[in-house]
Short mmCIF file of C-alpha atoms in Angstrom, two decimals:
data_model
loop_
_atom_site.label_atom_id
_atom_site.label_comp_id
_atom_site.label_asym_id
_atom_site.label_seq_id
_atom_site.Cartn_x
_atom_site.Cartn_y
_atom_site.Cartn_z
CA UNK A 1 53.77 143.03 92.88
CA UNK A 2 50.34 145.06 93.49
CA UNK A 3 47.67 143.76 92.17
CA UNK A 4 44.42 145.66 91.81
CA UNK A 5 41.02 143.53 91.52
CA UNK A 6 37.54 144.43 89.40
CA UNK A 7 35.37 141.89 90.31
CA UNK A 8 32.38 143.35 88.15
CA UNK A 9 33.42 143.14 84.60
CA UNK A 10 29.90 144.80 84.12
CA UNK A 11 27.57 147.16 85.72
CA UNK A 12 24.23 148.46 84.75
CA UNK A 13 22.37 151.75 86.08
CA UNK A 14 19.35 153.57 85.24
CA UNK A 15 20.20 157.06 84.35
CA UNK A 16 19.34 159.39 87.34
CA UNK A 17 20.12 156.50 89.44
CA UNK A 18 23.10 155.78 92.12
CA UNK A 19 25.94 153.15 91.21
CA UNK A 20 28.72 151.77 92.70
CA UNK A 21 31.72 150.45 91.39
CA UNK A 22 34.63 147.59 93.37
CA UNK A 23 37.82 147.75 93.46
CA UNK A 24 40.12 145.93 96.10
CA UNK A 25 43.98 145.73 95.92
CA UNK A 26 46.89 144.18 97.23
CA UNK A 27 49.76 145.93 99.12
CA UNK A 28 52.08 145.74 102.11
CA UNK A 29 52.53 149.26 101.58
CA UNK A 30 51.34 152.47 103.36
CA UNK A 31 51.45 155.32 101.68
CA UNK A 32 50.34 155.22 97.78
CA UNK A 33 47.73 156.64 95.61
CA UNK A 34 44.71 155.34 94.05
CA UNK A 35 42.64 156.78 91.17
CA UNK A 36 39.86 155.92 89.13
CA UNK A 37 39.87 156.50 85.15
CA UNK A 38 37.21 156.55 82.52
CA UNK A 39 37.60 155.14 79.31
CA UNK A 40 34.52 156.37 76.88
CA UNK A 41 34.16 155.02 73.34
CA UNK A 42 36.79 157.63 72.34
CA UNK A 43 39.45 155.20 74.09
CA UNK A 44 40.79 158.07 75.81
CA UNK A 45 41.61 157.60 79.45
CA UNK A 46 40.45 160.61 81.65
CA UNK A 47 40.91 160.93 85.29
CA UNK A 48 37.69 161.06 87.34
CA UNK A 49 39.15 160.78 90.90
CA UNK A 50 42.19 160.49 93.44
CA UNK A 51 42.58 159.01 96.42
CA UNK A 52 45.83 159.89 98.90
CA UNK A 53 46.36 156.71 101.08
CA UNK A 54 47.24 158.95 104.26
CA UNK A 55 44.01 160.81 103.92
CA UNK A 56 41.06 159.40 105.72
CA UNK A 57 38.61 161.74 104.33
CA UNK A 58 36.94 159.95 101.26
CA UNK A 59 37.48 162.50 97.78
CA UNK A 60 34.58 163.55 96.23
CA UNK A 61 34.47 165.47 92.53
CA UNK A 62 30.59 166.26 91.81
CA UNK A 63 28.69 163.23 91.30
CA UNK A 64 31.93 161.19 91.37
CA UNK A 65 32.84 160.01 95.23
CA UNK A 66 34.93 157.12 96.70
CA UNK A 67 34.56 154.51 99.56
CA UNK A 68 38.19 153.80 100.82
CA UNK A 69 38.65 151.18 103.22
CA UNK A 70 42.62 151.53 103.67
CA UNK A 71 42.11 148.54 106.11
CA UNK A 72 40.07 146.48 104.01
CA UNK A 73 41.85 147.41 100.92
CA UNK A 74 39.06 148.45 98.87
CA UNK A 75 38.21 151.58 96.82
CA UNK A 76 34.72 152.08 95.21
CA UNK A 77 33.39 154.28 93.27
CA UNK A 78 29.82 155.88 93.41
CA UNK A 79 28.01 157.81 90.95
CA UNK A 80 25.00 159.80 91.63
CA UNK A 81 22.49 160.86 89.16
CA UNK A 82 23.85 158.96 86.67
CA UNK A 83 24.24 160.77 83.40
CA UNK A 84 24.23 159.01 79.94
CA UNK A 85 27.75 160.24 79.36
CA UNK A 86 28.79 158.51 81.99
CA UNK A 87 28.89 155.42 80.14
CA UNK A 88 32.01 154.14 79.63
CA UNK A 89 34.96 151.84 80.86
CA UNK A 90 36.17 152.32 84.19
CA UNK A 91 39.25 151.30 85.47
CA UNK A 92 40.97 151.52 89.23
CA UNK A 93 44.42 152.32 89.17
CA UNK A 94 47.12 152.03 92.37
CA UNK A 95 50.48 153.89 92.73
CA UNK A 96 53.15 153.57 94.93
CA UNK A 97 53.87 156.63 96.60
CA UNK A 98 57.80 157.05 96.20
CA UNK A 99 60.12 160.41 95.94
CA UNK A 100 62.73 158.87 93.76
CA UNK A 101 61.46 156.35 91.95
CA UNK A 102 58.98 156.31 89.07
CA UNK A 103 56.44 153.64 90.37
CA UNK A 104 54.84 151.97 87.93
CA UNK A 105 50.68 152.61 87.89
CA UNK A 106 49.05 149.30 87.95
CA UNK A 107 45.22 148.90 87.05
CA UNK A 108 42.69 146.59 87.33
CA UNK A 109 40.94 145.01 84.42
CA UNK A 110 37.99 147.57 84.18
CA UNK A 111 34.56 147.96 84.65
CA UNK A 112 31.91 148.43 81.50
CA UNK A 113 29.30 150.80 82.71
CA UNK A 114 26.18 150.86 80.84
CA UNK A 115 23.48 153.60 81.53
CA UNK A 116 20.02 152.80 80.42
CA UNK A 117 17.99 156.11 79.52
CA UNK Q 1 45.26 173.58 74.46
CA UNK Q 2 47.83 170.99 75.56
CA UNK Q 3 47.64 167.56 75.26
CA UNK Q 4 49.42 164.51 73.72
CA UNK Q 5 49.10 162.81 70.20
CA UNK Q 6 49.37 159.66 69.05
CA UNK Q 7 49.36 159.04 65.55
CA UNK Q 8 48.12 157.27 63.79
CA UNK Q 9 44.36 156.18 65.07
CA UNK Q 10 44.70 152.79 63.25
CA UNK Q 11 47.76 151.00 62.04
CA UNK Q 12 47.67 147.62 59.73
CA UNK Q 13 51.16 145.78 58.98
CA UNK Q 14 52.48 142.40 58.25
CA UNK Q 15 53.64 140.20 60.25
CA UNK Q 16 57.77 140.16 60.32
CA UNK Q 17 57.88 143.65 60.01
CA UNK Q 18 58.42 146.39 62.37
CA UNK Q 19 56.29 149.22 63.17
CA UNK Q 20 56.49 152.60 65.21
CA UNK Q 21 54.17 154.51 67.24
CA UNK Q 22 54.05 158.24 67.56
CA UNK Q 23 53.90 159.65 70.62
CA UNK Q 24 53.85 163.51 71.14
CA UNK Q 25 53.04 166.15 74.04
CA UNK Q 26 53.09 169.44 74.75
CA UNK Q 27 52.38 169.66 78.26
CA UNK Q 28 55.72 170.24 79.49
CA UNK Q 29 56.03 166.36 80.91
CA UNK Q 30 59.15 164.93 82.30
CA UNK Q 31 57.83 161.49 82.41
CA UNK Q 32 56.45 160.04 79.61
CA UNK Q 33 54.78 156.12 79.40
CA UNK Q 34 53.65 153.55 77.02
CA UNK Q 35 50.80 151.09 77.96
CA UNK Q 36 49.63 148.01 75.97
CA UNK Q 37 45.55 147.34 76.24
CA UNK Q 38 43.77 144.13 75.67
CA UNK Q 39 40.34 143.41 76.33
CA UNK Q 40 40.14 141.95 79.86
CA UNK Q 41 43.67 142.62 81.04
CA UNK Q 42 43.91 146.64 81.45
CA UNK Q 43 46.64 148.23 80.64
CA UNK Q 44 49.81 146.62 81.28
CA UNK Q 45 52.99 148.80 81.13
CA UNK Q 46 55.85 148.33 78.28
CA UNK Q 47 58.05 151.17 78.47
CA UNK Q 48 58.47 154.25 80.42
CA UNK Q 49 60.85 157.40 80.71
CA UNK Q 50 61.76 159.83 83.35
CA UNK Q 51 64.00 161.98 81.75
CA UNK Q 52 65.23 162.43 78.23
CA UNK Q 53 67.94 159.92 77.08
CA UNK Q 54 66.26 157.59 79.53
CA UNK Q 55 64.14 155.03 79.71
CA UNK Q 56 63.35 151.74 82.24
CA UNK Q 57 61.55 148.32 80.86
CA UNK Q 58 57.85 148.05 82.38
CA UNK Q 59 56.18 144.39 82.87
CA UNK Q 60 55.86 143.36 78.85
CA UNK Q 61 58.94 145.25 76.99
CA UNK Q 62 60.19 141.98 75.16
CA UNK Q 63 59.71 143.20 71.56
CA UNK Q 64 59.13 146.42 72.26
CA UNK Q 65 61.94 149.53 71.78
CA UNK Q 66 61.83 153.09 72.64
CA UNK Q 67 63.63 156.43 72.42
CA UNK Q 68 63.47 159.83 74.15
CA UNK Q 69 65.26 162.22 72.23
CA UNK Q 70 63.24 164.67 73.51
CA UNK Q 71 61.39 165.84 75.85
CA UNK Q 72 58.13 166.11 73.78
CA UNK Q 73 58.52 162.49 72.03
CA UNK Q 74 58.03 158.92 72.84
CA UNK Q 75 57.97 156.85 70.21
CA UNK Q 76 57.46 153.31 70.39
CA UNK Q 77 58.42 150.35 67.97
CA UNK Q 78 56.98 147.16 68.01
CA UNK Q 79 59.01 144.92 66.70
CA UNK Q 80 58.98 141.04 64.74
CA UNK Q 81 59.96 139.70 68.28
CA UNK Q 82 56.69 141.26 69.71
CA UNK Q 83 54.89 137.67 69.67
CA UNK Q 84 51.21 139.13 70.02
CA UNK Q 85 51.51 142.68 68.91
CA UNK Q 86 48.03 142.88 68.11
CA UNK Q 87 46.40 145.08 70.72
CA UNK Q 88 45.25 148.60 71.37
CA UNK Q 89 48.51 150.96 72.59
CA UNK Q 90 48.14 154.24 74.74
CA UNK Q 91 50.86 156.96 75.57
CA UNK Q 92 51.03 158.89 78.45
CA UNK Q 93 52.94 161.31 80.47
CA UNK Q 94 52.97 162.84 83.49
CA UNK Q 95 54.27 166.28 85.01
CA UNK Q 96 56.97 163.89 87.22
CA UNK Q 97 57.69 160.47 88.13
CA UNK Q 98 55.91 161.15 91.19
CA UNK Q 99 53.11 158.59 92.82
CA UNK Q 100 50.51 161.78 93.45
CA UNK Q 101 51.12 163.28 89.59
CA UNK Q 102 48.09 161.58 87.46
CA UNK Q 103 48.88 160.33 84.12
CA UNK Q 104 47.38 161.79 81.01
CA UNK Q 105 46.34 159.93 78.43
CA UNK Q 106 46.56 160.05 74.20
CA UNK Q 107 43.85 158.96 72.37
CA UNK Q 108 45.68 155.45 71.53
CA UNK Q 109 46.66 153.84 68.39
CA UNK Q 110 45.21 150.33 67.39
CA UNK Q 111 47.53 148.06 65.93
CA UNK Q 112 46.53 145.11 64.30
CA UNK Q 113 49.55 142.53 62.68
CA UNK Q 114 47.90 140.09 59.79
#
């Protein structure tokens, strides 16, 4: 099964700062998606960013951007100008890409981002 | 505005007994998911449902039980089997069971079992 790997359980930036965020994962196959959620104290999960395997150019949503390294199997996540609100739990999620089938969304164990004012 | 409810916020039984989850949307989903959170792990998939009257096992559904009556409803029951029901449980559906459709989230309900 895919397996997706946080290797920073915890991060720290200084607000106005730049941060990045790891995320490597395990796959034979090609084409799949990756995304990146963030989990605030509310405990609700709110997409932040996608990533479409076949597409080489790296997606970018504001301050939110991503580092994929299809080849190296790694997908990281930098925030500019960090933002007190931006504090939160964030997790890296894969997905097999699939017409038929509902593939299951697998996601690492997450990534506490604190942001000190 | 659309979204999708889980009810309620916090949830307290006894161990033995069963419990259920409420899980509603109004976005119009076809698929519809239930996740399981623990601290360290992620979220780790128990249940999920494509269609109504349908519904596939995910990686930890021993214990676990759903229905899909409807389209707009998910509940979940967590049942005496469920070992280590203790945990932090989060719905979600998606427009289709598609890799590229994004899952949105409810706000979760926190079950603890004493």
């Amino acid at each position: 099964a895919q397996t997706v790997t946080q290797s920073q359980p915890e991060m720290s930036v200084q607000e106005a700062e730049t941060v990045t965020l790891s995320c490597t994962y395990d796959t034979s196959e090609s084409d799949y998606y990756l995304f990146w959620y963030k989990q605030p104290p509310s405990r609700q999960m709110i997409l932040v960013i996608r990533q479409e395997a076949y597409k080489q150019q790296n997606a970018t949503e504001n301050r939110f951007s991503v580092n994929f390294q299809k080849a190296a199997k790694s997908f990281s996540l930098k925030i500019s100008d960090s933002q007190l609100g931006d504090a939160a739990m964030y997790f890296c999620a894969y997905r097999e890409f699939s017409f038929f089938d509902n593939n299951d969304m697998r996601f690492g164990a997450g990534t506490r981002l604190t942001v000190k004012p | 505005d659309g979204g999708i409810t889980q009810s309620p916020k916090y949830l307290f039984r006894k161990e033995g007994q069963n419990v259920t989850l409420s899980c509603e949307q109004n976005l119009n989903h076809d698929a519809m998911y239930w996740y399981r959170q623990d601290p360290g792990q992620g979220l780790r998939l128990i249940y999920y449902s494509q269609i109504v009257n349908d519904f596939q096992k995910g990686d930890i559904a021993e214990g676990y039980s759903v229905s899909r009556e409807k389209k707009e409803s998910f509940p979940l029951t967590v049942t005496s089997a469920q070992k280590n029901p203790t945990a932090f449980y989060l719905c979600a559906s998606s427009i289709g069971p598609g890799a590229d459709s994004p899952l949105h989230f409810g706000n979760g309900t926190r079950l603890t079992v004493t």
